[in-house]
Amino acid sequence: MKVLVVGTGAREHAIANALKDDCELYAYMSKINPGISKIAEFKQGDEGEVEKVAEYAVEKEIDIAFIGPEAPLGKGIVNELEKNGIKCVGPTQSAARIETDKSFMRKLFEDYNIKGSLIYKVFDNSKDIEEFLTDFDKDVVVKPVGLTGGKGVKIVGDHLKDNKEAIEYSKEVIDNVMGGFAQVIIEERLIGEEFTIQAFCDGEHLEPMPAAQDYPHAFEGDKGAITGGMGSYSDVGGLLPFMTQEDYDQAVEIMQETLTAIAKEAEPYKGILYGQFMLCEEGPRLIEYNARFGDPEAMNVLPLLKTPLVDICQAIVDGTLDKAEFEDKASVCKYIVPDGYPETKYAGEIIEVDEETIEDLGAKVFYAAVSAEEEGIKLSGSRALGIVASGDSIEEAEKIAEEACQYVKGNVYHRRDVGTTALVQKRIDHMKEIKN
């Protein structure tokens, strides 16, 4: 079988790595990913030029395309590929609105009485925003309606001082048509612990993966700017230390109800559904969905997957999805980034990665926003690579990952506290406070 992975980051490297032993692997990527280029035949090009991706897929007689990033999904890459007879792991443009149009997602919860939603309103003018926030007595989250690469969301008490600043930022979103819509969503700020569940979907059936928790803040101690994610962890048993089986099952039920609703309101959803939840006093509440694997959370679960990913892909496109089995281990991912990230002066510099030693330690390297050049691996201004390790406990996995990080040399930084016992305990204690 010929499988094409579309995308150039660490998420796509993890997908490609999980596929490589069981298929003839191809890749279409905007930059030459040092890891993917070693294991796949590839073409360099803009993944958003969906007609060109389809031309390449037809030329190579691809059987299944696995779409990694969200932007091509929003541009209808699946529609274009399917028009050319190529089956896809990824939702159509209409079904992908679960991520690309946040107002569509929230309306689904209303129309189909899906549990776990929150107080929200969609606005297209500043007058209504001022009236709403002047009377609203809770902190809020401001979100552009469309895609902003994870950079558009701002939270009162974190990025914004108060609801007055939320009004000003909301005006900025609308005036600049941020994310492609002259609209903004304002939601209540939830208090709890965030977690992620990712699931394989075949349009009707949903097969959930182990839960993971991301560390979005740039600096240790959960300080600094919110980033695309500085690392993440999963635990033995598929749960997280602060959650119960009931919490997990409730979140999966919300995702299943959403999957059913998408099929009725748009088209059957085939691909990966990523649910980002907040575990609150009353249970899990849905923050948002992504229409693809998370980055870094994909790197936590894919190395633990026992069922061949190529078999799951075939089942997704055929509508025959069954059990996906994972090793019963914990995992920790630590992201290596340019020093000073998200504001860095080291873009364009060369880094040294001792992959052999890292793998000898029992860890894996997944390359992200770097490019393979003649002179070596070159940084961009974004996250460079993920170091991932698994073990019989989070503590064991964290120690392996931390040691492995020492074998990446250059003007780089990583959060040493990702997955540490102290920070995990902080989450457990926080959840106990909320529930007592």
Short mmCIF file of C-alpha atoms in Angstrom, two decimals:
data_model
loop_
_atom_site.label_atom_id
_atom_site.label_comp_id
_atom_site.label_asym_id
_atom_site.label_seq_id
_atom_site.Cartn_x
_atom_site.Cartn_y
_atom_site.Cartn_z
CA MET A 1 0.00 0.00 0.00
CA LYS A 2 1.16 3.53 -0.82
CA VAL A 3 0.52 6.13 1.89
CA LEU A 4 1.16 9.88 1.58
CA VAL A 5 1.73 11.98 4.72
CA VAL A 6 1.00 15.68 4.16
CA GLY A 7 2.83 18.10 6.46
CA THR A 8 6.30 18.97 7.64
CA GLY A 9 6.34 19.09 11.46
CA ALA A 10 6.95 16.83 14.43
CA ARG A 11 3.35 15.63 14.36
CA GLU A 12 3.82 14.47 10.76
CA HIS A 13 7.21 12.93 11.62
CA ALA A 14 5.49 10.90 14.36
CA ILE A 15 2.76 9.81 11.93
CA ALA A 16 5.32 8.85 9.28
CA ASN A 17 7.40 6.95 11.83
CA ALA A 18 4.34 4.93 12.89
CA LEU A 19 3.59 4.04 9.24
CA LYS A 20 7.06 3.43 7.81
CA ASP A 21 7.42 -0.32 8.43
CA ASP A 22 4.08 -1.34 6.93
CA CYS A 23 3.66 0.61 3.69
CA GLU A 24 5.40 2.38 0.84
CA LEU A 25 5.71 5.85 2.37
CA TYR A 26 5.55 9.23 0.63
CA ALA A 27 5.52 12.79 1.99
CA TYR A 28 4.55 16.25 0.78
CA MET A 29 6.08 18.99 2.92
CA SER A 30 6.86 22.68 2.80
CA LYS A 31 10.31 22.25 4.41
CA ILE A 32 12.56 19.24 4.24
CA ASN A 33 11.98 17.57 7.60
CA PRO A 34 15.25 15.79 8.54
CA GLY A 35 13.38 12.82 9.98
CA ILE A 36 10.68 12.33 7.35
CA SER A 37 13.15 12.73 4.49
CA LYS A 38 15.08 9.68 5.75
CA ILE A 39 12.10 7.33 5.73
CA ALA A 40 9.90 8.52 2.85
CA GLU A 41 10.07 9.51 -0.79
CA PHE A 42 9.06 13.16 -0.72
CA LYS A 43 8.25 16.30 -2.63
CA GLN A 44 8.85 19.78 -1.25
CA GLY A 45 5.94 22.16 -1.79
CA ASP A 46 3.24 24.22 -0.12
CA GLU A 47 0.72 21.87 1.52
CA GLY A 48 -1.93 24.58 1.11
CA GLU A 49 -1.77 24.34 -2.69
CA VAL A 50 -4.20 21.46 -2.61
CA GLU A 51 -4.38 20.90 -6.38
CA LYS A 52 -0.61 20.38 -6.52
CA VAL A 53 -0.73 17.94 -3.61
CA ALA A 54 -3.43 16.01 -5.46
CA GLU A 55 -1.36 16.02 -8.67
CA TYR A 56 1.57 14.50 -6.77
CA ALA A 57 -0.70 11.90 -5.15
CA VAL A 58 -2.12 10.87 -8.53
CA GLU A 59 1.35 10.75 -10.06
CA LYS A 60 2.58 8.40 -7.32
CA GLU A 61 -0.63 6.31 -7.36
CA ILE A 62 -1.23 6.93 -3.66
CA ASP A 63 -3.82 4.73 -1.95
CA ILE A 64 -4.38 6.74 1.24
CA ALA A 65 -3.36 10.28 2.18
CA PHE A 66 -2.91 11.17 5.87
CA ILE A 67 -3.37 14.92 6.41
CA GLY A 68 -1.31 16.30 9.31
CA PRO A 69 -1.91 20.07 9.67
CA GLU A 70 -5.17 22.00 9.93
CA ALA A 71 -4.61 24.68 7.25
CA PRO A 72 -4.89 22.32 4.23
CA LEU A 73 -8.01 20.77 5.79
CA GLY A 74 -9.57 24.22 5.92
CA LYS A 75 -8.71 24.68 2.24
CA GLY A 76 -10.47 21.47 1.22
CA ILE A 77 -7.48 19.22 0.59
CA VAL A 78 -9.53 16.10 1.34
CA ASN A 79 -12.23 17.14 -1.12
CA GLU A 80 -9.57 17.66 -3.80
CA LEU A 81 -7.84 14.35 -3.13
CA GLU A 82 -11.09 12.38 -3.03
CA LYS A 83 -12.16 14.04 -6.29
CA ASN A 84 -9.04 12.42 -7.74
CA GLY A 85 -9.87 9.00 -6.32
CA ILE A 86 -7.56 9.10 -3.29
CA LYS A 87 -8.97 8.11 0.09
CA CYS A 88 -8.01 10.24 3.08
CA VAL A 89 -7.43 10.11 6.82
CA GLY A 90 -8.72 13.61 7.48
CA PRO A 91 -12.13 15.30 7.35
CA THR A 92 -13.65 17.06 4.37
CA GLN A 93 -13.74 20.87 4.33
CA SER A 94 -17.30 20.83 5.66
CA ALA A 95 -16.58 18.40 8.52
CA ALA A 96 -13.30 20.18 9.37
CA ARG A 97 -15.35 23.20 10.43
CA ILE A 98 -15.31 21.59 13.88
CA GLU A 99 -11.90 23.30 14.10
CA THR A 100 -11.87 25.94 11.36
CA ASP A 101 -15.14 27.60 12.45
CA LYS A 102 -15.49 27.75 16.23
CA SER A 103 -19.01 29.18 16.03
CA PHE A 104 -20.07 26.07 14.04
CA MET A 105 -18.64 23.90 16.82
CA ARG A 106 -20.46 25.71 19.62
CA LYS A 107 -23.75 25.72 17.69
CA LEU A 108 -23.49 21.94 17.32
CA PHE A 109 -23.46 21.65 21.10
CA GLU A 110 -26.58 23.80 21.32
CA ASP A 111 -28.53 22.20 18.49
CA TYR A 112 -27.82 18.62 19.55
CA ASN A 113 -27.87 19.16 23.34
CA ILE A 114 -24.32 17.85 23.74
CA LYS A 115 -23.06 17.99 27.31
CA GLY A 116 -19.92 19.82 28.36
CA SER A 117 -20.37 23.15 26.60
CA LEU A 118 -19.88 26.55 28.23
CA ILE A 119 -21.32 30.05 28.18
CA TYR A 120 -20.33 31.77 24.95
CA LYS A 121 -21.45 34.41 22.46
CA VAL A 122 -20.38 35.27 18.91
CA PHE A 123 -19.98 38.96 18.07
CA ASP A 124 -19.37 40.98 14.91
CA ASN A 125 -19.44 44.50 16.38
CA SER A 126 -17.85 46.31 19.32
CA LYS A 127 -21.09 47.82 20.67
CA ASP A 128 -22.57 44.41 21.52
CA ILE A 129 -19.25 43.25 22.97
CA GLU A 130 -19.12 46.24 25.33
CA GLU A 131 -22.70 45.69 26.46
CA PHE A 132 -22.10 41.99 27.12
CA LEU A 133 -18.77 42.30 28.96
CA THR A 134 -19.81 45.30 31.02
CA ASP A 135 -22.46 43.15 32.71
CA PHE A 136 -20.62 39.78 32.65
CA ASP A 137 -19.14 39.07 36.09
CA LYS A 138 -16.73 36.27 35.13
CA ASP A 139 -13.32 36.31 33.47
CA VAL A 140 -13.48 35.44 29.78
CA VAL A 141 -11.53 33.91 26.91
CA VAL A 142 -11.44 35.75 23.56
CA LYS A 143 -11.10 33.62 20.40
CA PRO A 144 -11.06 34.53 16.71
CA VAL A 145 -13.67 32.42 14.92
CA GLY A 146 -11.21 31.07 12.31
CA LEU A 147 -7.74 29.53 12.31
CA THR A 148 -4.84 31.52 13.78
CA GLY A 149 -2.27 28.76 14.26
CA GLY A 150 -2.95 28.57 17.99
CA LYS A 151 -1.79 32.17 18.45
CA GLY A 152 -5.10 34.11 18.53
CA VAL A 153 -6.64 33.00 21.83
CA LYS A 154 -6.24 35.38 24.78
CA ILE A 155 -7.35 34.76 28.36
CA VAL A 156 -8.28 37.28 31.04
CA GLY A 157 -5.98 36.71 34.01
CA ASP A 158 -3.26 35.37 31.73
CA HIS A 159 -2.75 37.46 28.57
CA LEU A 160 -5.33 40.14 29.43
CA LYS A 161 -5.59 42.06 32.70
CA ASP A 162 -9.37 42.32 32.85
CA ASN A 163 -12.55 42.29 30.76
CA LYS A 164 -11.84 45.89 29.70
CA GLU A 165 -8.71 44.66 27.90
CA ALA A 166 -10.81 41.79 26.51
CA ILE A 167 -13.08 44.40 24.88
CA GLU A 168 -10.08 46.09 23.24
CA TYR A 169 -8.64 42.82 21.99
CA SER A 170 -12.03 41.72 20.65
CA LYS A 171 -12.21 44.93 18.59
CA GLU A 172 -8.72 44.20 17.24
CA VAL A 173 -9.79 40.69 16.15
CA ILE A 174 -12.83 42.02 14.29
CA ASP A 175 -11.11 45.06 12.75
CA ASN A 176 -8.22 42.92 11.43
CA VAL A 177 -10.49 40.05 10.29
CA MET A 178 -8.21 37.75 12.27
CA GLY A 179 -8.51 34.12 11.20
CA GLY A 180 -10.49 35.16 8.12
CA PHE A 181 -13.71 36.15 9.94
CA ALA A 182 -14.78 39.62 11.12
CA GLN A 183 -16.17 37.90 14.21
CA VAL A 184 -15.03 36.94 17.68
CA ILE A 185 -16.17 34.34 20.22
CA ILE A 186 -16.20 35.31 23.88
CA GLU A 187 -16.40 32.40 26.33
CA GLU A 188 -16.45 32.07 30.10
CA ARG A 189 -13.05 31.19 31.54
CA LEU A 190 -13.15 27.70 33.00
CA ILE A 191 -11.26 26.77 36.17
CA GLY A 192 -9.70 23.32 36.32
CA GLU A 193 -7.06 21.17 34.66
CA GLU A 194 -6.80 20.91 30.90
CA PHE A 195 -6.40 17.55 29.20
CA THR A 196 -6.60 16.14 25.70
CA ILE A 197 -8.19 13.02 24.26
CA GLN A 198 -7.48 12.18 20.62
CA ALA A 199 -9.55 9.64 18.74
CA PHE A 200 -9.54 7.75 15.46
CA CYS A 201 -12.86 8.25 13.64
CA ASP A 202 -14.39 6.47 10.63
CA GLY A 203 -17.47 8.70 10.27
CA GLU A 204 -19.55 6.71 12.73
CA HIS A 205 -17.25 4.88 15.15
CA LEU A 206 -14.74 6.50 17.47
CA GLU A 207 -11.70 4.82 19.02
CA PRO A 208 -10.12 6.98 21.77
CA MET A 209 -6.42 7.12 22.61
CA PRO A 210 -4.68 7.64 25.98
CA ALA A 211 -5.28 11.05 27.58
CA ALA A 212 -2.43 13.57 27.54
CA GLN A 213 -1.70 16.93 29.12
CA ASP A 214 0.15 19.75 27.37
CA TYR A 215 2.41 22.44 28.87
CA PRO A 216 1.60 25.55 26.81
CA HIS A 217 3.59 28.19 28.72
CA ALA A 218 7.03 29.05 27.34
CA PHE A 219 8.98 28.99 30.59
CA GLU A 220 9.42 26.76 33.61
CA GLY A 221 6.92 27.01 36.41
CA ASP A 222 4.13 27.62 33.88
CA LYS A 223 5.34 31.16 33.21
CA GLY A 224 5.57 33.20 30.03
CA ALA A 225 3.66 33.32 26.77
CA ILE A 226 1.23 30.63 25.65
CA THR A 227 2.91 28.65 22.85
CA GLY A 228 1.94 25.77 20.59
CA GLY A 229 3.10 23.51 23.43
CA MET A 230 6.45 23.04 25.20
CA GLY A 231 5.85 19.39 26.00
CA SER A 232 3.28 16.91 27.24
CA TYR A 233 2.85 13.63 29.09
CA SER A 234 0.57 10.61 29.28
CA ASP A 235 0.29 8.00 32.02
CA VAL A 236 -0.02 4.26 32.50
CA GLY A 237 -3.62 3.11 32.13
CA GLY A 238 -4.50 5.79 29.59
CA LEU A 239 -5.70 8.24 32.25
CA LEU A 240 -3.92 11.20 33.88
CA PRO A 241 -3.01 11.30 37.59
CA PHE A 242 -5.69 13.91 38.40
CA MET A 243 -8.59 12.27 36.52
CA THR A 244 -10.87 9.26 37.02
CA GLN A 245 -12.13 6.67 34.56
CA GLU A 246 -15.53 8.37 34.81
CA ASP A 247 -13.98 11.71 33.78
CA TYR A 248 -12.35 10.04 30.75
CA ASP A 249 -15.53 8.18 29.77
CA GLN A 250 -17.63 11.36 29.98
CA ALA A 251 -15.20 13.19 27.69
CA VAL A 252 -15.27 10.31 25.17
CA GLU A 253 -19.08 10.35 25.25
CA ILE A 254 -19.04 14.09 24.42
CA MET A 255 -16.75 13.33 21.46
CA GLN A 256 -18.98 10.49 20.23
CA GLU A 257 -22.07 12.71 20.37
CA THR A 258 -20.14 15.38 18.46
CA LEU A 259 -19.11 12.85 15.79
CA THR A 260 -22.75 11.86 15.32
CA ALA A 261 -23.81 15.52 15.11
CA ILE A 262 -21.16 16.40 12.50
CA ALA A 263 -22.40 13.59 10.25
CA LYS A 264 -25.94 14.99 10.43
CA GLU A 265 -25.02 18.66 10.10
CA ALA A 266 -22.12 18.43 7.62
CA GLU A 267 -20.56 15.14 6.41
CA PRO A 268 -19.27 11.97 8.09
CA TYR A 269 -16.05 12.84 9.92
CA LYS A 270 -13.14 10.56 8.99
CA GLY A 271 -9.73 11.15 10.52
CA ILE A 272 -8.43 12.25 13.90
CA LEU A 273 -10.64 14.19 16.32
CA TYR A 274 -8.75 16.04 19.05
CA GLY A 275 -10.79 17.09 22.06
CA GLN A 276 -9.30 19.68 24.39
CA PHE A 277 -11.14 19.59 27.71
CA MET A 278 -11.06 21.34 31.04
CA LEU A 279 -11.72 19.04 33.99
CA CYS A 280 -13.85 21.19 36.28
CA GLU A 281 -15.63 20.57 39.57
CA GLU A 282 -18.71 19.26 37.71
CA GLY A 283 -16.74 17.15 35.21
CA PRO A 284 -15.16 17.65 31.78
CA ARG A 285 -16.06 20.73 29.71
CA LEU A 286 -15.10 21.07 26.05
CA ILE A 287 -12.72 23.96 25.30
CA GLU A 288 -12.28 23.25 21.59
CA TYR A 289 -11.78 20.61 18.95
CA ASN A 290 -8.96 20.17 16.46
CA ALA A 291 -9.56 18.29 13.22
CA ARG A 292 -6.19 16.47 13.40
CA PHE A 293 -3.57 15.12 15.79
CA GLY A 294 -2.24 17.54 18.37
CA ASP A 295 1.35 18.67 18.47
CA PRO A 296 2.93 17.63 20.87
CA GLU A 297 0.24 15.14 22.04
CA ALA A 298 0.58 12.99 18.90
CA MET A 299 4.14 12.24 20.01
CA ASN A 300 2.88 10.85 23.32
CA VAL A 301 0.45 8.32 21.86
CA LEU A 302 1.78 7.23 18.46
CA PRO A 303 5.01 5.61 19.78
CA LEU A 304 2.80 3.55 22.14
CA LEU A 305 0.46 2.32 19.38
CA LYS A 306 0.55 -1.49 19.06
CA THR A 307 -2.04 -1.85 16.29
CA PRO A 308 -0.37 -1.06 12.93
CA LEU A 309 -1.31 2.51 12.00
CA VAL A 310 -1.67 1.51 8.36
CA ASP A 311 -4.42 -0.96 9.37
CA ILE A 312 -6.21 1.78 11.30
CA CYS A 313 -5.97 4.09 8.27
CA GLN A 314 -7.55 1.43 6.06
CA ALA A 315 -10.34 0.90 8.60
CA ILE A 316 -10.99 4.66 8.82
CA VAL A 317 -11.44 5.05 5.06
CA ASP A 318 -13.49 1.82 4.82
CA GLY A 319 -15.74 2.71 7.77
CA THR A 320 -14.78 -0.46 9.67
CA LEU A 321 -12.84 1.00 12.62
CA ASP A 322 -12.33 -1.40 15.50
CA LYS A 323 -10.08 -1.56 18.55
CA ALA A 324 -6.76 0.33 18.59
CA GLU A 325 -4.34 -1.08 21.15
CA PHE A 326 -1.61 0.85 22.97
CA GLU A 327 1.28 -0.21 25.18
CA ASP A 328 0.41 0.31 28.84
CA LYS A 329 3.19 2.81 29.47
CA ALA A 330 3.65 6.46 30.39
CA SER A 331 5.27 8.91 27.98
CA VAL A 332 6.90 12.34 28.23
CA CYS A 333 7.61 14.73 25.35
CA LYS A 334 9.93 17.74 25.79
CA TYR A 335 10.17 20.33 23.03
CA ILE A 336 13.54 21.84 22.14
CA VAL A 337 13.08 25.43 20.94
CA PRO A 338 15.37 28.31 19.89
CA ASP A 339 16.64 30.24 22.92
CA GLY A 340 14.27 33.09 23.78
CA TYR A 341 11.31 31.43 22.04
CA PRO A 342 8.67 32.60 21.15
CA GLU A 343 10.78 35.74 20.52
CA THR A 344 14.16 34.53 19.31
CA LYS A 345 17.21 35.91 17.52
CA TYR A 346 18.59 32.48 16.63
CA ALA A 347 16.46 31.61 13.60
CA GLY A 348 18.68 30.36 10.79
CA GLU A 349 21.35 28.92 13.08
CA ILE A 350 22.61 25.34 12.84
CA ILE A 351 22.02 22.86 15.68
CA GLU A 352 23.64 19.49 16.35
CA VAL A 353 21.43 16.50 17.18
CA ASP A 354 23.09 13.28 18.35
CA GLU A 355 20.24 10.99 17.28
CA GLU A 356 22.23 7.81 17.88
CA THR A 357 22.92 8.57 21.54
CA ILE A 358 19.36 9.78 22.10
CA GLU A 359 17.99 6.53 20.69
CA ASP A 360 20.48 4.48 22.71
CA LEU A 361 19.01 6.12 25.84
CA GLY A 362 15.58 4.84 24.81
CA ALA A 363 14.18 8.15 23.52
CA LYS A 364 13.02 9.30 20.08
CA VAL A 365 13.59 12.48 18.08
CA PHE A 366 10.71 14.03 16.14
CA TYR A 367 11.72 17.03 14.04
CA ALA A 368 9.44 20.07 13.89
CA ALA A 369 10.09 23.57 12.47
CA VAL A 370 13.61 22.95 11.22
CA SER A 371 14.92 22.30 7.74
CA ALA A 372 17.57 19.94 6.45
CA GLU A 373 20.18 22.03 4.62
CA GLU A 374 23.56 21.07 3.15
CA GLU A 375 25.36 22.56 6.15
CA GLY A 376 23.13 20.82 8.70
CA ILE A 377 19.84 21.15 10.59
CA LYS A 378 18.73 24.78 10.59
CA LEU A 379 16.47 26.42 13.18
CA SER A 380 13.46 28.53 12.29
CA GLY A 381 11.86 30.90 14.78
CA SER A 382 9.50 28.18 16.01
CA ARG A 383 9.72 24.88 17.90
CA ALA A 384 12.62 22.76 16.66
CA LEU A 385 12.15 19.14 17.74
CA GLY A 386 10.44 16.94 20.28
CA ILE A 387 12.29 14.46 22.47
CA VAL A 388 9.98 11.63 23.54
CA ALA A 389 10.51 8.76 25.97
CA SER A 390 8.25 6.11 27.46
CA GLY A 391 8.49 4.14 30.69
CA ASP A 392 6.61 2.26 33.39
CA SER A 393 5.87 5.59 35.09
CA ILE A 394 5.82 9.28 34.20
CA GLU A 395 8.87 9.73 36.44
CA GLU A 396 10.86 7.08 34.53
CA ALA A 397 9.89 8.50 31.13
CA GLU A 398 10.74 12.05 32.24
CA LYS A 399 14.23 11.08 33.39
CA ILE A 400 15.02 9.44 30.05
CA ALA A 401 13.65 12.40 28.07
CA GLU A 402 15.55 14.92 30.18
CA GLU A 403 18.84 13.10 29.77
CA ALA A 404 18.26 12.83 26.02
CA CYS A 405 17.70 16.59 25.72
CA GLN A 406 21.35 17.13 26.63
CA TYR A 407 22.36 15.72 23.24
CA VAL A 408 20.90 18.61 21.25
CA LYS A 409 23.55 21.35 20.99
CA GLY A 410 23.13 24.98 19.94
CA ASN A 411 21.32 28.11 21.08
CA VAL A 412 18.34 26.13 22.28
CA TYR A 413 16.16 25.81 25.36
CA HIS A 414 13.66 23.35 26.78
CA ARG A 415 11.44 23.25 29.85
CA ARG A 416 13.23 20.92 32.24
CA ASP A 417 10.13 20.69 34.43
CA VAL A 418 7.86 19.06 31.81
CA GLY A 419 6.65 15.76 33.26
CA THR A 420 8.49 16.15 36.57
CA THR A 421 6.96 14.69 39.73
CA ALA A 422 6.69 18.15 41.31
CA LEU A 423 4.72 19.66 38.43
CA VAL A 424 2.45 16.62 38.04
CA GLN A 425 1.74 16.78 41.78
CA LYS A 426 0.86 20.45 41.38
CA ARG A 427 -1.89 19.41 38.93
CA ILE A 428 -3.15 16.71 41.29
CA ASP A 429 -3.29 19.17 44.20
CA HIS A 430 -5.04 21.78 42.07
CA MET A 431 -7.75 19.28 41.09
CA LYS A 432 -8.23 18.24 44.72
CA GLU A 433 -8.76 21.90 45.68
CA ILE A 434 -11.37 22.33 42.96
CA LYS A 435 -13.32 19.19 43.85
CA ASN A 436 -13.28 19.75 47.65
#
